[in-house]
Amino acid sequence: GQQLNQSPQSMFIQEGEDVSMNCTSSSIFNTWLWYKQDPGEGPVLLIALYKAGELTSNGRLTAQFGITRKDSFLNISASIPSDVGIYFCAGHNNAGNMLTFGGGTRLMVKP
Amino acid sequence: DAGITQSPRHKVTETGTPVTLRCHQTENHRYMYWYRQDPGHGLRLIHYSYGVKDTDKGEVSDGYSVSRSKTEDFLLTLESATSSQTSVYFCAISKTDENEQFFGPGTRLTVL
């Protein structure tokens, strides 16, 4: 099935650094969601975006809904060790009840 | 945290046996979903429900069936488990089909 292209696949950064990841698609989406998954747990919703151009923050996390509606970005500022995990983007195109998920970005933070 | 529980959390079974996984929610959300998560494939939708007794197939529905007799419970059944169904299974819920989905803690299933 259709998948969103999420990059990078993995990142290994130093504590305190800022992080950027993105998700792109060839199709238009009406909703973008960003999730974080810790080992052995289910994905947890971080940010939901509903309008093209929308910029939303949740603490040190900021996500943007691309103006073309085909991409979204997630930034994490001043990373800390507990930011370690896998980050997933997901999009909804109102063509049914299904969310399309990206392949995930694995973030590792070196103290 | 969204009130979603999954049972069992871990299960080991043998090829050919039937298996039923349960998802229970306390949020009274209309929509419920079953996903499987495998390395290299991300999250893939198996089946979903848009109301009591209303279900539909997802991307990878072959070998799976579902039932929803009450708003709060959504069951996933593997009629005859195969090794290819070894995976981590997640249930999710949402208020509407356009809203964000909230995930349960997952069930790790191993089919020997």
Coordinates of C-alpha atoms in Angstrom, one line a residue:
Chain A
G1 CA 0.0 0.0 0.0
Q2 CA 0.9 3.6 -0.2
Q3 CA 3.5 4.8 2.3
L4 CA 4.8 8.2 3.2
N5 CA 8.5 8.8 2.6
Q6 CA 10.0 9.6 5.9
S7 CA 13.6 10.8 6.3
P8 CA 16.1 10.3 7.7
Q9 CA 15.6 6.7 8.6
S10 CA 17.8 7.1 11.7
M11 CA 19.8 9.8 13.5
F12 CA 22.5 9.7 16.1
I13 CA 22.9 13.1 17.7
Q14 CA 24.5 14.7 20.7
E15 CA 22.4 15.7 23.7
G16 CA 21.4 19.4 23.3
E17 CA 21.4 19.4 19.5
D18 CA 18.3 20.3 17.5
V19 CA 16.7 17.6 15.3
S20 CA 14.7 17.8 12.1
M21 CA 12.9 15.1 10.2
N22 CA 10.3 15.2 7.4
C23 CA 7.7 13.3 5.6
T24 CA 6.8 13.6 1.9
S25 CA 4.2 12.2 -0.3
S26 CA 3.1 12.3 -4.0
S27 CA -0.5 12.7 -2.8
I28 CA -2.2 15.5 -1.0
F29 CA -3.2 15.0 2.7
N30 CA -5.7 16.8 4.8
T31 CA -4.3 15.8 8.1
W32 CA -0.8 15.2 9.3
L33 CA 0.0 13.4 12.6
W34 CA 3.3 12.9 14.4
Y35 CA 3.8 10.0 16.8
K36 CA 6.6 8.8 19.0
Q37 CA 7.0 5.1 19.9
D38 CA 9.2 3.9 22.8
P39 CA 10.4 0.2 22.8
G40 CA 7.7 -2.2 23.7
E41 CA 5.0 0.4 23.7
G42 CA 2.4 1.7 21.3
P43 CA 2.8 5.0 19.4
V44 CA 1.9 8.1 21.3
L45 CA 0.4 11.1 19.5
L46 CA 2.7 14.2 19.7
I47 CA 1.1 16.7 17.3
A48 CA -1.8 16.9 15.0
L49 CA -2.0 19.3 12.0
Y50 CA -5.2 20.1 10.1
K51 CA -4.4 23.1 7.9
A52 CA -1.9 23.7 5.1
G53 CA 0.8 26.0 6.4
E54 CA -0.1 25.3 10.1
L55 CA 2.8 25.5 12.6
T56 CA 2.1 23.8 15.9
S57 CA 4.3 23.4 19.0
N58 CA 4.2 21.0 21.9
G59 CA 7.0 21.9 24.3
R60 CA 10.3 21.4 22.5
L61 CA 8.5 19.9 19.5
T62 CA 7.4 21.9 16.5
A63 CA 5.6 20.5 13.5
Q64 CA 4.5 22.1 10.3
F65 CA 1.9 21.2 7.7
G66 CA 3.5 21.9 4.3
I67 CA 1.9 24.5 2.1
T68 CA 1.6 22.0 -0.8
R69 CA -0.2 19.6 1.6
K70 CA 2.3 16.9 0.4
D71 CA 4.8 17.2 3.2
S72 CA 5.2 17.8 6.9
F73 CA 8.2 18.5 9.2
L74 CA 9.0 17.8 12.8
N75 CA 11.7 19.6 14.8
I76 CA 12.9 18.9 18.2
S77 CA 14.9 21.5 20.0
A78 CA 17.6 20.9 22.6
S79 CA 17.4 17.1 22.5
I80 CA 17.5 15.1 25.7
P81 CA 18.1 11.4 26.3
S82 CA 14.4 10.7 26.8
D83 CA 13.8 11.9 23.2
V84 CA 15.2 8.5 22.1
G85 CA 12.6 6.5 20.2
I86 CA 11.0 6.1 16.8
Y87 CA 9.1 9.0 15.3
F88 CA 6.3 8.3 12.8
C89 CA 4.5 10.6 10.6
A90 CA 1.0 9.7 9.4
G91 CA -1.4 11.3 6.9
H92 CA -5.1 11.2 6.3
N93 CA -6.5 12.1 2.8
N94 CA -10.2 11.7 3.5
A95 CA -10.4 9.0 0.8
G96 CA -11.5 6.5 3.4
N97 CA -10.9 5.7 7.0
M98 CA -7.3 4.8 6.7
L99 CA -4.2 6.6 7.9
T100 CA -1.0 6.2 5.9
F101 CA 2.1 5.9 7.9
G102 CA 5.7 6.7 7.2
G103 CA 8.5 4.2 7.8
G104 CA 9.7 6.0 10.9
T105 CA 12.8 7.9 12.0
R106 CA 14.9 6.2 14.8
L107 CA 16.4 8.9 17.0
M108 CA 19.4 8.1 19.2
V109 CA 20.7 10.7 21.6
K110 CA 24.2 10.5 23.1
P111 CA 24.5 12.0 26.6
Chain B
D1 CA -3.6 8.4 28.3
A2 CA -6.5 7.1 26.2
G3 CA -8.3 4.3 27.9
I4 CA -7.2 1.4 25.6
T5 CA -6.2 -2.0 26.8
Q6 CA -5.1 -5.0 24.8
S7 CA -5.1 -8.6 25.9
P8 CA -3.1 -10.7 26.1
R9 CA 0.1 -8.6 25.9
H10 CA 2.2 -11.6 24.9
K11 CA 1.2 -14.9 23.3
V12 CA 3.1 -17.8 21.9
T13 CA 1.1 -20.3 19.9
E14 CA 1.6 -23.0 17.3
T15 CA 0.9 -23.0 13.6
G16 CA -2.7 -23.9 12.8
T17 CA -4.2 -22.9 16.1
P18 CA -6.9 -20.2 16.4
V19 CA -6.0 -17.0 18.2
T20 CA -8.1 -14.1 19.4
L21 CA -6.8 -10.8 20.5
R22 CA -8.9 -8.3 22.4
C23 CA -9.0 -4.6 22.4
H24 CA -11.0 -2.8 25.0
Q25 CA -11.7 1.0 25.2
T26 CA -13.3 3.2 27.8
E27 CA -13.5 6.3 25.6
N28 CA -16.7 5.5 23.8
H29 CA -15.0 6.2 20.5
R30 CA -16.9 5.1 17.4
Y31 CA -13.9 4.0 15.3
M32 CA -11.5 1.1 16.2
Y33 CA -8.6 -0.3 14.2
W34 CA -6.3 -3.2 14.2
Y35 CA -2.7 -2.8 12.9
R36 CA 0.3 -5.0 12.7
Q37 CA 3.8 -3.7 13.0
D38 CA 6.8 -5.5 11.4
P39 CA 10.4 -4.4 10.8
G40 CA 10.7 -2.8 7.4
H41 CA 6.9 -2.5 6.9
G42 CA 5.9 0.0 9.6
L43 CA 2.3 0.0 10.7
R44 CA -0.2 -1.7 8.4
L45 CA -4.0 -1.7 8.8
I46 CA -5.6 -5.1 9.1
H47 CA -9.3 -4.3 9.7
Y48 CA -11.2 -1.4 11.2
S49 CA -14.7 -0.8 12.6
Y50 CA -16.9 2.3 12.2
G51 CA -19.5 1.1 14.6
V52 CA -21.1 -1.9 16.4
K53 CA -21.2 -4.7 13.9
D54 CA -19.8 -2.5 11.1
T55 CA -16.3 -3.5 10.0
D56 CA -14.2 -3.3 6.8
K57 CA -11.0 -4.6 5.5
G58 CA -7.7 -2.8 5.6
E59 CA -4.5 -3.3 3.6
V60 CA -3.5 -6.7 5.0
S61 CA -6.7 -8.5 5.9
D62 CA -6.1 -12.0 4.5
G63 CA -6.0 -14.6 7.3
Y64 CA -7.8 -12.3 9.8
S65 CA -11.3 -11.7 10.9
V66 CA -12.8 -9.2 13.3
S67 CA -15.9 -8.7 15.3
R68 CA -17.4 -5.8 17.3
S69 CA -20.5 -6.6 19.3
K70 CA -20.1 -3.7 21.7
T71 CA -18.8 -0.2 21.3
E72 CA -16.0 -0.9 23.8
D73 CA -14.6 -4.2 22.4
F74 CA -13.0 -5.1 19.1
L75 CA -11.7 -8.6 18.6
L76 CA -9.1 -9.8 16.1
T77 CA -9.2 -13.5 15.2
L78 CA -6.6 -15.5 13.4
E79 CA -8.6 -18.6 12.3
S80 CA -5.5 -20.7 11.8
A81 CA -2.3 -19.0 12.8
T82 CA 0.7 -19.1 10.5
S83 CA 4.3 -18.1 11.1
S84 CA 3.9 -15.1 8.8
Q85 CA 1.5 -13.7 11.4
T86 CA 4.2 -13.4 14.0
S87 CA 4.1 -9.7 14.7
V88 CA 3.2 -7.0 17.1
Y89 CA -0.5 -6.1 16.9
F90 CA -1.8 -2.7 17.9
C91 CA -5.3 -1.5 18.4
A92 CA -6.2 2.1 17.9
I93 CA -9.3 4.2 18.4
S94 CA -10.6 7.5 17.1
K95 CA -13.7 9.7 17.5
T96 CA -14.2 10.2 13.8
D97 CA -12.6 8.9 10.7
E98 CA -10.8 12.2 10.3
N99 CA -9.5 12.5 13.8
E100 CA -6.3 11.5 15.3
Q101 CA -5.9 7.9 16.3
F102 CA -4.8 6.7 19.8
F103 CA -3.0 3.5 20.2
G104 CA -3.1 0.7 22.7
P105 CA 0.1 -0.9 24.3
G106 CA 0.3 -3.7 21.7
T107 CA 0.2 -7.5 21.8
R108 CA 3.3 -9.5 20.8
L109 CA 2.3 -12.7 19.0
T110 CA 4.7 -15.4 18.1
V111 CA 3.5 -18.3 16.0
L112 CA 5.9 -21.3 16.1

